[in-house]
């Protein structure tokens, strides 16, 4: 019994370390959660880190895809009460047994990652709506599961979580554009309609490709997408008075989303500006932590 307890503690410590290392701004958000949500939230965020990074850490895209398929099977095994020798899976299994997290939501996250991984590097989403769906299936769904772990049921909070997740997901895709370009994924997260509107889309050999002949065009495209994210944050905050007080800390990811939006605005939406890579989302770490604490203390997001 002691060995099992020690193993589980180690598994949750692994989850905390993973989130702190690879998703620091959300790590700080999770520290503000009440105890009945925090443990589950770290396991869920670690699961998100594992699936989000699967393609990035693999030397070959096929290996990354195999990793995602492994997680798809792991979810089935967890719900079948089968032991999996993986710290994040062990923590997730414990959380699922305690909180009855929906299997469909976990599957939704993995399936969204798999569909994204299966995209050809030259395939562009047609519209911003496609990226909003991806953000809903990943970032928003993560918030739904966190709320479920806290036993919170509210239509208003679900709507707010949807908007916060979409804003967060869209903005993080924008921030990652230079990284994906350096990994030969080009600018596959700029929708074709947006790229064409701002003179970034060229067709060669029957295929569409984004070219950066115009940095101004890229900034305009990023601004258009960031404006959609901003609209989601506005809608989420319009629902604030209807959101139960005990649920508001789960929506604190709206704070880093707003910080990133403000940082993009400061650099005129140039995602290549080196200032975006400084500190936490372009802001000094202490400033970010104090802002987050202030929002948490006031019970707002």
PDB file of C-alpha atoms in Angstrom:
ATOM      1  CA  UNK A   1       0.000   0.000   0.000  1.00  0.00           C
ATOM      2  CA  UNK A   2       2.825   2.393   0.914  1.00  0.00           C
ATOM      3  CA  UNK A   3       4.610   1.621  -2.336  1.00  0.00           C
ATOM      4  CA  UNK A   4       1.436   2.351  -4.333  1.00  0.00           C
ATOM      5  CA  UNK A   5       0.899   5.616  -2.448  1.00  0.00           C
ATOM      6  CA  UNK A   6       4.513   6.638  -3.007  1.00  0.00           C
ATOM      7  CA  UNK A   7       4.229   5.814  -6.702  1.00  0.00           C
ATOM      8  CA  UNK A   8       1.102   7.945  -7.046  1.00  0.00           C
ATOM      9  CA  UNK A   9       2.727  10.891  -5.266  1.00  0.00           C
ATOM     10  CA  UNK A  10       5.667  10.593  -7.655  1.00  0.00           C
ATOM     11  CA  UNK A  11       3.243  10.516 -10.590  1.00  0.00           C
ATOM     12  CA  UNK A  12       1.544  13.746  -9.500  1.00  0.00           C
ATOM     13  CA  UNK A  13       4.925  15.382  -8.831  1.00  0.00           C
ATOM     14  CA  UNK A  14       5.887  14.453 -12.393  1.00  0.00           C
ATOM     15  CA  UNK A  15       2.715  16.138 -13.666  1.00  0.00           C
ATOM     16  CA  UNK A  16       3.438  19.343 -11.760  1.00  0.00           C
ATOM     17  CA  UNK A  17       7.002  19.403 -13.092  1.00  0.00           C
ATOM     18  CA  UNK A  18       5.822  18.827 -16.673  1.00  0.00           C
ATOM     19  CA  UNK A  19       3.343  21.687 -16.519  1.00  0.00           C
ATOM     20  CA  UNK A  20       5.851  23.985 -14.830  1.00  0.00           C
ATOM     21  CA  UNK A  21       8.486  23.201 -17.460  1.00  0.00           C
ATOM     22  CA  UNK A  22       6.381  23.373 -20.621  1.00  0.00           C
ATOM     23  CA  UNK A  23       3.275  25.421 -19.791  1.00  0.00           C
ATOM     24  CA  UNK A  24       4.499  27.873 -17.177  1.00  0.00           C
ATOM     25  CA  UNK A  25       1.777  30.514 -17.439  1.00  0.00           C
ATOM     26  CA  UNK A  26      -0.896  27.870 -16.920  1.00  0.00           C
ATOM     27  CA  UNK A  27       1.171  26.347 -14.101  1.00  0.00           C
ATOM     28  CA  UNK A  28       0.822  29.669 -12.283  1.00  0.00           C
ATOM     29  CA  UNK A  29      -2.935  29.657 -12.977  1.00  0.00           C
ATOM     30  CA  UNK A  30      -3.317  26.179 -11.493  1.00  0.00           C
ATOM     31  CA  UNK A  31      -1.604  27.223  -8.264  1.00  0.00           C
ATOM     32  CA  UNK A  32      -4.570  29.544  -7.645  1.00  0.00           C
ATOM     33  CA  UNK A  33      -7.140  26.745  -7.857  1.00  0.00           C
ATOM     34  CA  UNK A  34      -8.845  25.369  -4.736  1.00  0.00           C
ATOM     35  CA  UNK A  35      -7.437  22.058  -3.508  1.00  0.00           C
ATOM     36  CA  UNK A  36     -10.421  20.029  -4.765  1.00  0.00           C
ATOM     37  CA  UNK A  37      -9.588  21.085  -8.343  1.00  0.00           C
ATOM     38  CA  UNK A  38      -5.814  21.555  -8.288  1.00  0.00           C
ATOM     39  CA  UNK A  39      -4.664  17.935  -8.260  1.00  0.00           C
ATOM     40  CA  UNK A  40      -6.956  16.976 -11.129  1.00  0.00           C
ATOM     41  CA  UNK A  41      -6.034  20.116 -13.056  1.00  0.00           C
ATOM     42  CA  UNK A  42      -2.317  19.287 -12.923  1.00  0.00           C
ATOM     43  CA  UNK A  43      -2.944  15.747 -14.180  1.00  0.00           C
ATOM     44  CA  UNK A  44      -5.125  17.073 -17.008  1.00  0.00           C
ATOM     45  CA  UNK A  45      -2.639  19.796 -17.973  1.00  0.00           C
ATOM     46  CA  UNK A  46       0.205  17.266 -17.950  1.00  0.00           C
ATOM     47  CA  UNK A  47      -1.879  15.087 -20.265  1.00  0.00           C
ATOM     48  CA  UNK A  48      -2.298  18.139 -22.482  1.00  0.00           C
ATOM     49  CA  UNK A  49       1.469  18.765 -22.442  1.00  0.00           C
ATOM     50  CA  UNK A  50       2.108  15.145 -23.457  1.00  0.00           C
ATOM     51  CA  UNK A  51      -0.291  15.272 -26.391  1.00  0.00           C
ATOM     52  CA  UNK A  52       0.545  18.831 -27.484  1.00  0.00           C
ATOM     53  CA  UNK A  53       4.292  18.113 -27.573  1.00  0.00           C
ATOM     54  CA  UNK A  54       4.087  14.636 -29.112  1.00  0.00           C
ATOM     55  CA  UNK A  55       4.846  15.871 -32.628  1.00  0.00           C
ATOM     56  CA  UNK A  56       7.433  18.430 -31.492  1.00  0.00           C
ATOM     57  CA  UNK A  57       9.684  16.081 -29.527  1.00  0.00           C
ATOM     58  CA  UNK A  58       9.632  13.296 -32.114  1.00  0.00           C
ATOM     59  CA  UNK A  59      12.537  13.046 -34.553  1.00  0.00           C
ATOM     60  CA  UNK A  60      10.112  11.712 -37.155  1.00  0.00           C
ATOM     61  CA  UNK A  61       6.442  12.766 -37.552  1.00  0.00           C
ATOM     62  CA  UNK A  62       5.446   9.100 -37.702  1.00  0.00           C
ATOM     63  CA  UNK A  63       6.901   8.580 -34.219  1.00  0.00           C
ATOM     64  CA  UNK A  64       4.930  11.555 -32.929  1.00  0.00           C
ATOM     65  CA  UNK A  65       1.747  10.134 -34.422  1.00  0.00           C
ATOM     66  CA  UNK A  66       2.440   6.750 -32.822  1.00  0.00           C
ATOM     67  CA  UNK A  67       2.761   8.542 -29.480  1.00  0.00           C
ATOM     68  CA  UNK A  68      -0.648  10.146 -29.939  1.00  0.00           C
ATOM     69  CA  UNK A  69      -2.185   6.821 -30.911  1.00  0.00           C
ATOM     70  CA  UNK A  70      -0.619   5.347 -27.761  1.00  0.00           C
ATOM     71  CA  UNK A  71      -2.482   7.961 -25.702  1.00  0.00           C
ATOM     72  CA  UNK A  72      -5.695   7.119 -27.525  1.00  0.00           C
ATOM     73  CA  UNK A  73      -5.295   3.487 -26.431  1.00  0.00           C
ATOM     74  CA  UNK A  74      -4.127   4.523 -22.959  1.00  0.00           C
ATOM     75  CA  UNK A  75      -7.422   6.305 -22.324  1.00  0.00           C
ATOM     76  CA  UNK A  76      -9.320   3.099 -23.138  1.00  0.00           C
ATOM     77  CA  UNK A  77      -7.064   1.136 -20.781  1.00  0.00           C
ATOM     78  CA  UNK A  78      -7.519   3.674 -17.971  1.00  0.00           C
ATOM     79  CA  UNK A  79     -11.298   3.391 -18.193  1.00  0.00           C
ATOM     80  CA  UNK A  80     -10.942  -0.402 -18.265  1.00  0.00           C
ATOM     81  CA  UNK A  81      -9.011  -0.127 -14.959  1.00  0.00           C
ATOM     82  CA  UNK A  82      -5.815  -1.442 -16.501  1.00  0.00           C
ATOM     83  CA  UNK A  83      -2.476  -0.373 -15.045  1.00  0.00           C
ATOM     84  CA  UNK A  84      -0.246   1.753 -17.277  1.00  0.00           C
ATOM     85  CA  UNK A  85       3.401   2.292 -16.422  1.00  0.00           C
ATOM     86  CA  UNK A  86       3.480   5.994 -17.217  1.00  0.00           C
ATOM     87  CA  UNK A  87       3.403   8.713 -14.524  1.00  0.00           C
ATOM     88  CA  UNK A  88       0.965  11.043 -16.287  1.00  0.00           C
ATOM     89  CA  UNK A  89      -1.342   8.124 -17.131  1.00  0.00           C
ATOM     90  CA  UNK A  90      -1.184   6.933 -13.507  1.00  0.00           C
ATOM     91  CA  UNK A  91      -2.110  10.380 -12.183  1.00  0.00           C
ATOM     92  CA  UNK A  92      -4.868  10.666 -14.761  1.00  0.00           C
ATOM     93  CA  UNK A  93      -6.228   7.265 -13.773  1.00  0.00           C
ATOM     94  CA  UNK A  94      -6.394   8.345 -10.133  1.00  0.00           C
ATOM     95  CA  UNK A  95      -8.186  11.570 -11.045  1.00  0.00           C
ATOM     96  CA  UNK A  96     -10.680   9.756 -13.280  1.00  0.00           C
ATOM     97  CA  UNK A  97     -11.561   7.276 -10.525  1.00  0.00           C
ATOM     98  CA  UNK A  98     -12.137  10.121  -8.061  1.00  0.00           C
ATOM     99  CA  UNK A  99     -13.793  12.727 -10.282  1.00  0.00           C
ATOM    100  CA  UNK A 100     -15.470  10.696 -13.042  1.00  0.00           C
ATOM    101  CA  UNK A 101     -13.925  12.776 -15.832  1.00  0.00           C
ATOM    102  CA  UNK A 102     -15.733  12.240 -19.124  1.00  0.00           C
ATOM    103  CA  UNK A 103     -13.923   9.783 -21.388  1.00  0.00           C
ATOM    104  CA  UNK A 104     -15.414  11.518 -24.444  1.00  0.00           C
ATOM    105  CA  UNK A 105     -13.649  14.766 -23.531  1.00  0.00           C
ATOM    106  CA  UNK A 106     -10.253  13.116 -23.124  1.00  0.00           C
ATOM    107  CA  UNK A 107     -10.777  11.366 -26.450  1.00  0.00           C
ATOM    108  CA  UNK A 108     -11.770  14.665 -28.047  1.00  0.00           C
ATOM    109  CA  UNK A 109      -8.435  16.231 -27.088  1.00  0.00           C
ATOM    110  CA  UNK A 110      -6.372  13.328 -28.433  1.00  0.00           C
ATOM    111  CA  UNK A 111      -8.420  13.028 -31.612  1.00  0.00           C
ATOM    112  CA  UNK A 112      -7.969  16.738 -32.314  1.00  0.00           C
ATOM    113  CA  UNK A 113      -4.196  16.335 -31.927  1.00  0.00           C
ATOM    114  CA  UNK A 114      -4.205  13.253 -34.184  1.00  0.00           C
ATOM    115  CA  UNK A 115      -6.209  15.025 -36.893  1.00  0.00           C
ATOM    116  CA  UNK A 116      -3.806  17.960 -36.714  1.00  0.00           C
ATOM    117  CA  UNK A 117      -0.781  15.638 -36.882  1.00  0.00           C
ATOM    118  CA  UNK A 118      -2.232  13.927 -39.963  1.00  0.00           C
ATOM    119  CA  UNK A 119      -2.439  17.206 -41.834  1.00  0.00           C
ATOM    120  CA  UNK A 120       0.095  17.676 -44.590  1.00  0.00           C
ATOM    121  CA  UNK A 121       2.480  20.517 -43.730  1.00  0.00           C
ATOM    122  CA  UNK A 122       1.226  22.397 -46.788  1.00  0.00           C
ATOM    123  CA  UNK A 123      -2.481  21.961 -45.957  1.00  0.00           C
ATOM    124  CA  UNK A 124      -4.003  25.186 -44.718  1.00  0.00           C
ATOM    125  CA  UNK A 125      -7.188  25.490 -42.682  1.00  0.00           C
ATOM    126  CA  UNK A 126      -9.783  27.192 -44.851  1.00  0.00           C
ATOM    127  CA  UNK A 127     -11.063  29.627 -42.251  1.00  0.00           C
ATOM    128  CA  UNK A 128     -10.585  30.945 -38.724  1.00  0.00           C
ATOM    129  CA  UNK A 129     -13.626  28.867 -37.756  1.00  0.00           C
ATOM    130  CA  UNK A 130     -11.584  25.690 -38.310  1.00  0.00           C
ATOM    131  CA  UNK A 131      -8.969  26.923 -35.841  1.00  0.00           C
ATOM    132  CA  UNK A 132     -11.703  27.884 -33.392  1.00  0.00           C
ATOM    133  CA  UNK A 133     -12.974  24.301 -33.561  1.00  0.00           C
ATOM    134  CA  UNK A 134      -9.450  23.019 -32.854  1.00  0.00           C
ATOM    135  CA  UNK A 135      -9.154  25.382 -29.873  1.00  0.00           C
ATOM    136  CA  UNK A 136     -12.575  24.252 -28.614  1.00  0.00           C
ATOM    137  CA  UNK A 137     -11.565  20.599 -28.890  1.00  0.00           C
ATOM    138  CA  UNK A 138      -8.320  21.153 -26.982  1.00  0.00           C
ATOM    139  CA  UNK A 139      -8.086  24.266 -24.769  1.00  0.00           C
ATOM    140  CA  UNK A 140     -11.830  24.641 -24.045  1.00  0.00           C
ATOM    141  CA  UNK A 141     -12.266  20.917 -23.414  1.00  0.00           C
ATOM    142  CA  UNK A 142      -9.420  21.028 -20.904  1.00  0.00           C
ATOM    143  CA  UNK A 143     -11.343  23.688 -18.977  1.00  0.00           C
ATOM    144  CA  UNK A 144     -14.548  21.614 -19.120  1.00  0.00           C
ATOM    145  CA  UNK A 145     -12.721  18.683 -17.529  1.00  0.00           C
ATOM    146  CA  UNK A 146     -11.176  20.891 -14.835  1.00  0.00           C
ATOM    147  CA  UNK A 147     -14.626  22.215 -13.938  1.00  0.00           C
ATOM    148  CA  UNK A 148     -16.025  18.687 -13.937  1.00  0.00           C
ATOM    149  CA  UNK A 149     -13.283  17.621 -11.530  1.00  0.00           C
ATOM    150  CA  UNK A 150     -14.408  20.429  -9.215  1.00  0.00           C
ATOM    151  CA  UNK A 151     -17.998  19.235  -9.352  1.00  0.00           C
ATOM    152  CA  UNK A 152     -19.156  22.464 -11.013  1.00  0.00           C
ATOM    153  CA  UNK A 153     -22.199  22.283 -13.279  1.00  0.00           C
ATOM    154  CA  UNK A 154     -23.339  25.515 -14.867  1.00  0.00           C
ATOM    155  CA  UNK A 155     -24.400  26.431 -18.390  1.00  0.00           C
ATOM    156  CA  UNK A 156     -22.964  29.911 -17.957  1.00  0.00           C
ATOM    157  CA  UNK A 157     -19.558  28.654 -16.882  1.00  0.00           C
ATOM    158  CA  UNK A 158     -19.497  26.178 -19.770  1.00  0.00           C
ATOM    159  CA  UNK A 159     -20.160  29.011 -22.222  1.00  0.00           C
ATOM    160  CA  UNK A 160     -17.500  31.163 -20.581  1.00  0.00           C
ATOM    161  CA  UNK A 161     -15.003  28.275 -20.612  1.00  0.00           C
ATOM    162  CA  UNK A 162     -15.680  27.739 -24.306  1.00  0.00           C
ATOM    163  CA  UNK A 163     -14.830  31.364 -25.084  1.00  0.00           C
ATOM    164  CA  UNK A 164     -11.749  31.432 -22.811  1.00  0.00           C
ATOM    165  CA  UNK A 165     -10.443  28.224 -24.383  1.00  0.00           C
ATOM    166  CA  UNK A 166     -10.991  29.467 -27.924  1.00  0.00           C
ATOM    167  CA  UNK A 167      -9.214  32.734 -27.165  1.00  0.00           C
ATOM    168  CA  UNK A 168      -6.330  30.950 -25.452  1.00  0.00           C
ATOM    169  CA  UNK A 169      -5.994  28.355 -28.200  1.00  0.00           C
ATOM    170  CA  UNK A 170      -6.025  30.893 -31.040  1.00  0.00           C
ATOM    171  CA  UNK A 171      -3.478  33.162 -29.364  1.00  0.00           C
ATOM    172  CA  UNK A 172      -1.072  30.323 -28.570  1.00  0.00           C
ATOM    173  CA  UNK A 173      -1.268  29.189 -32.206  1.00  0.00           C
ATOM    174  CA  UNK A 174      -0.308  32.720 -33.238  1.00  0.00           C
ATOM    175  CA  UNK A 175       2.581  32.807 -30.788  1.00  0.00           C
ATOM    176  CA  UNK A 176       3.826  29.467 -32.137  1.00  0.00           C
ATOM    177  CA  UNK A 177       3.902  30.553 -35.799  1.00  0.00           C
ATOM    178  CA  UNK A 178       7.675  31.293 -35.879  1.00  0.00           C
ATOM    179  CA  UNK A 179       8.407  27.963 -34.180  1.00  0.00           C
ATOM    180  CA  UNK A 180       6.341  26.000 -36.680  1.00  0.00           C
ATOM    181  CA  UNK A 181       7.907  27.906 -39.556  1.00  0.00           C
ATOM    182  CA  UNK A 182      11.355  26.892 -38.276  1.00  0.00           C
ATOM    183  CA  UNK A 183      10.185  23.267 -38.140  1.00  0.00           C
ATOM    184  CA  UNK A 184       9.174  23.317 -41.827  1.00  0.00           C
ATOM    185  CA  UNK A 185       5.505  23.408 -40.955  1.00  0.00           C
ATOM    186  CA  UNK A 186       5.500  26.751 -42.766  1.00  0.00           C
ATOM    187  CA  UNK A 187       2.569  28.891 -41.642  1.00  0.00           C
ATOM    188  CA  UNK A 188      -0.013  26.150 -41.639  1.00  0.00           C
ATOM    189  CA  UNK A 189      -2.011  27.799 -38.842  1.00  0.00           C
ATOM    190  CA  UNK A 190      -2.920  30.851 -40.911  1.00  0.00           C
ATOM    191  CA  UNK A 191      -6.235  30.137 -42.662  1.00  0.00           C
ATOM    192  CA  UNK A 192      -6.282  30.345 -46.447  1.00  0.00           C
ATOM    193  CA  UNK A 193      -9.025  32.999 -46.469  1.00  0.00           C
ATOM    194  CA  UNK A 194      -7.056  35.242 -44.090  1.00  0.00           C
ATOM    195  CA  UNK A 195      -3.792  34.698 -45.969  1.00  0.00           C
ATOM    196  CA  UNK A 196      -5.399  35.488 -49.320  1.00  0.00           C
ATOM    197  CA  UNK A 197      -7.018  38.636 -47.938  1.00  0.00           C
ATOM    198  CA  UNK A 198      -3.636  39.988 -46.833  1.00  0.00           C
ATOM    199  CA  UNK A 199      -1.620  39.004 -49.895  1.00  0.00           C
ATOM    200  CA  UNK A 200       0.233  36.086 -48.310  1.00  0.00           C
ATOM    201  CA  UNK A 201      -1.185  33.244 -50.393  1.00  0.00           C
ATOM    202  CA  UNK A 202       0.457  31.998 -53.579  1.00  0.00           C
ATOM    203  CA  UNK A 203      -0.391  28.939 -55.645  1.00  0.00           C
ATOM    204  CA  UNK A 204       2.292  26.679 -57.039  1.00  0.00           C
ATOM    205  CA  UNK A 205       1.684  23.351 -58.756  1.00  0.00           C
ATOM    206  CA  UNK A 206      -1.959  23.400 -57.796  1.00  0.00           C
ATOM    207  CA  UNK A 207      -1.176  23.886 -54.084  1.00  0.00           C
ATOM    208  CA  UNK A 208      -1.556  26.937 -51.902  1.00  0.00           C
ATOM    209  CA  UNK A 209       1.394  28.199 -49.893  1.00  0.00           C
ATOM    210  CA  UNK A 210       1.945  31.142 -47.594  1.00  0.00           C
ATOM    211  CA  UNK A 211       4.829  33.431 -48.455  1.00  0.00           C
ATOM    212  CA  UNK A 212       6.255  36.107 -46.231  1.00  0.00           C
ATOM    213  CA  UNK A 213       7.225  38.610 -48.889  1.00  0.00           C
ATOM    214  CA  UNK A 214       5.265  41.142 -46.849  1.00  0.00           C
ATOM    215  CA  UNK A 215       5.845  41.344 -43.103  1.00  0.00           C
ATOM    216  CA  UNK A 216       3.095  43.959 -43.021  1.00  0.00           C
ATOM    217  CA  UNK A 217       0.699  41.431 -44.563  1.00  0.00           C
ATOM    218  CA  UNK A 218       1.595  38.879 -41.892  1.00  0.00           C
ATOM    219  CA  UNK A 219       1.024  41.418 -39.109  1.00  0.00           C
ATOM    220  CA  UNK A 220      -2.377  42.280 -40.601  1.00  0.00           C
ATOM    221  CA  UNK A 221      -3.279  38.567 -40.757  1.00  0.00           C
ATOM    222  CA  UNK A 222      -2.204  38.059 -37.144  1.00  0.00           C
ATOM    223  CA  UNK A 223      -4.204  41.132 -36.114  1.00  0.00           C
ATOM    224  CA  UNK A 224      -7.341  39.738 -37.773  1.00  0.00           C
ATOM    225  CA  UNK A 225      -6.966  36.413 -35.962  1.00  0.00           C
ATOM    226  CA  UNK A 226      -6.102  38.090 -32.651  1.00  0.00           C
ATOM    227  CA  UNK A 227      -9.253  40.206 -32.975  1.00  0.00           C
ATOM    228  CA  UNK A 228     -11.337  37.025 -33.052  1.00  0.00           C
ATOM    229  CA  UNK A 229      -9.567  35.850 -29.883  1.00  0.00           C
ATOM    230  CA  UNK A 230     -10.239  39.213 -28.261  1.00  0.00           C
ATOM    231  CA  UNK A 231     -13.941  38.919 -29.094  1.00  0.00           C
ATOM    232  CA  UNK A 232     -14.027  35.570 -27.280  1.00  0.00           C
ATOM    233  CA  UNK A 233     -12.426  37.110 -24.183  1.00  0.00           C
ATOM    234  CA  UNK A 234     -14.982  39.922 -24.229  1.00  0.00           C
ATOM    235  CA  UNK A 235     -17.844  37.406 -24.458  1.00  0.00           C
ATOM    236  CA  UNK A 236     -16.369  35.321 -21.630  1.00  0.00           C
ATOM    237  CA  UNK A 237     -16.213  38.368 -19.356  1.00  0.00           C
ATOM    238  CA  UNK A 238     -19.744  39.433 -20.256  1.00  0.00           C
ATOM    239  CA  UNK A 239     -20.846  36.151 -18.674  1.00  0.00           C
ATOM    240  CA  UNK A 240     -18.861  36.753 -15.470  1.00  0.00           C
ATOM    241  CA  UNK A 241     -21.828  37.729 -13.284  1.00  0.00           C
ATOM    242  CA  UNK A 242     -23.567  34.462 -14.205  1.00  0.00           C
ATOM    243  CA  UNK A 243     -20.505  32.323 -13.430  1.00  0.00           C
ATOM    244  CA  UNK A 244     -20.518  30.790  -9.924  1.00  0.00           C
ATOM    245  CA  UNK A 245     -17.840  32.304  -7.685  1.00  0.00           C
ATOM    246  CA  UNK A 246     -16.286  28.889  -7.043  1.00  0.00           C
ATOM    247  CA  UNK A 247     -15.765  28.410 -10.787  1.00  0.00           C
ATOM    248  CA  UNK A 248     -14.024  31.668 -11.609  1.00  0.00           C
ATOM    249  CA  UNK A 249     -10.503  30.574 -10.710  1.00  0.00           C
ATOM    250  CA  UNK A 250     -10.795  27.758 -13.235  1.00  0.00           C
ATOM    251  CA  UNK A 251     -11.208  30.483 -15.872  1.00  0.00           C
ATOM    252  CA  UNK A 252      -7.981  32.302 -14.908  1.00  0.00           C
ATOM    253  CA  UNK A 253      -6.369  31.157 -18.217  1.00  0.00           C
ATOM    254  CA  UNK A 254      -8.205  34.210 -19.578  1.00  0.00           C
ATOM    255  CA  UNK A 255      -5.497  36.280 -17.862  1.00  0.00           C
ATOM    256  CA  UNK A 256      -2.477  34.882 -19.785  1.00  0.00           C
ATOM    257  CA  UNK A 257      -4.605  35.044 -22.952  1.00  0.00           C
ATOM    258  CA  UNK A 258      -5.169  38.765 -22.352  1.00  0.00           C
ATOM    259  CA  UNK A 259      -1.492  39.280 -21.493  1.00  0.00           C
ATOM    260  CA  UNK A 260      -0.428  37.631 -24.750  1.00  0.00           C
ATOM    261  CA  UNK A 261      -2.949  39.722 -26.668  1.00  0.00           C
ATOM    262  CA  UNK A 262      -1.555  42.887 -25.064  1.00  0.00           C
ATOM    263  CA  UNK A 263       2.023  41.797 -25.833  1.00  0.00           C
ATOM    264  CA  UNK A 264       1.104  41.191 -29.485  1.00  0.00           C
ATOM    265  CA  UNK A 265      -0.497  44.618 -29.640  1.00  0.00           C
ATOM    266  CA  UNK A 266       2.644  46.214 -28.205  1.00  0.00           C
ATOM    267  CA  UNK A 267       4.777  44.756 -31.031  1.00  0.00           C
ATOM    268  CA  UNK A 268       2.174  45.650 -33.706  1.00  0.00           C
ATOM    269  CA  UNK A 269       1.230  41.965 -34.053  1.00  0.00           C
ATOM    270  CA  UNK A 270       4.652  41.002 -35.375  1.00  0.00           C
ATOM    271  CA  UNK A 271       4.995  37.407 -34.134  1.00  0.00           C
ATOM    272  CA  UNK A 272       8.705  37.477 -35.007  1.00  0.00           C
ATOM    273  CA  UNK A 273       9.434  40.296 -32.556  1.00  0.00           C
ATOM    274  CA  UNK A 274      11.909  38.957 -29.985  1.00  0.00           C
ATOM    275  CA  UNK A 275      10.136  40.768 -27.139  1.00  0.00           C
ATOM    276  CA  UNK A 276       7.378  38.147 -27.230  1.00  0.00           C
ATOM    277  CA  UNK A 277       9.874  35.501 -26.086  1.00  0.00           C
ATOM    278  CA  UNK A 278      10.913  37.450 -22.977  1.00  0.00           C
ATOM    279  CA  UNK A 279       9.689  36.619 -19.486  1.00  0.00           C
ATOM    280  CA  UNK A 280       6.164  35.203 -19.366  1.00  0.00           C
ATOM    281  CA  UNK A 281       4.356  35.874 -22.651  1.00  0.00           C
ATOM    282  CA  UNK A 282       6.432  38.989 -23.219  1.00  0.00           C
ATOM    283  CA  UNK A 283       6.007  40.393 -19.704  1.00  0.00           C
ATOM    284  CA  UNK A 284       8.334  40.348 -16.649  1.00  0.00           C
ATOM    285  CA  UNK A 285       7.622  37.204 -14.562  1.00  0.00           C
ATOM    286  CA  UNK A 286       6.965  39.115 -11.325  1.00  0.00           C
ATOM    287  CA  UNK A 287       4.576  41.493 -13.091  1.00  0.00           C
ATOM    288  CA  UNK A 288       2.687  38.531 -14.548  1.00  0.00           C
ATOM    289  CA  UNK A 289       2.461  36.735 -11.199  1.00  0.00           C
ATOM    290  CA  UNK A 290       1.189  39.846  -9.417  1.00  0.00           C
ATOM    291  CA  UNK A 291      -1.430  40.442 -12.111  1.00  0.00           C
ATOM    292  CA  UNK A 292      -2.612  36.849 -11.855  1.00  0.00           C
ATOM    293  CA  UNK A 293      -2.745  37.056  -8.041  1.00  0.00           C
ATOM    294  CA  UNK A 294      -4.746  40.283  -8.253  1.00  0.00           C
ATOM    295  CA  UNK A 295      -7.330  38.741 -10.568  1.00  0.00           C
ATOM    296  CA  UNK A 296      -7.512  35.610  -8.405  1.00  0.00           C
ATOM    297  CA  UNK A 297      -7.954  37.619  -5.198  1.00  0.00           C
ATOM    298  CA  UNK A 298     -10.724  39.714  -6.748  1.00  0.00           C
ATOM    299  CA  UNK A 299     -12.493  36.635  -8.096  1.00  0.00           C
ATOM    300  CA  UNK A 300     -12.406  37.825 -11.683  1.00  0.00           C
ATOM    301  CA  UNK A 301     -10.892  36.550 -14.906  1.00  0.00           C
TER     302      UNK A 301
END
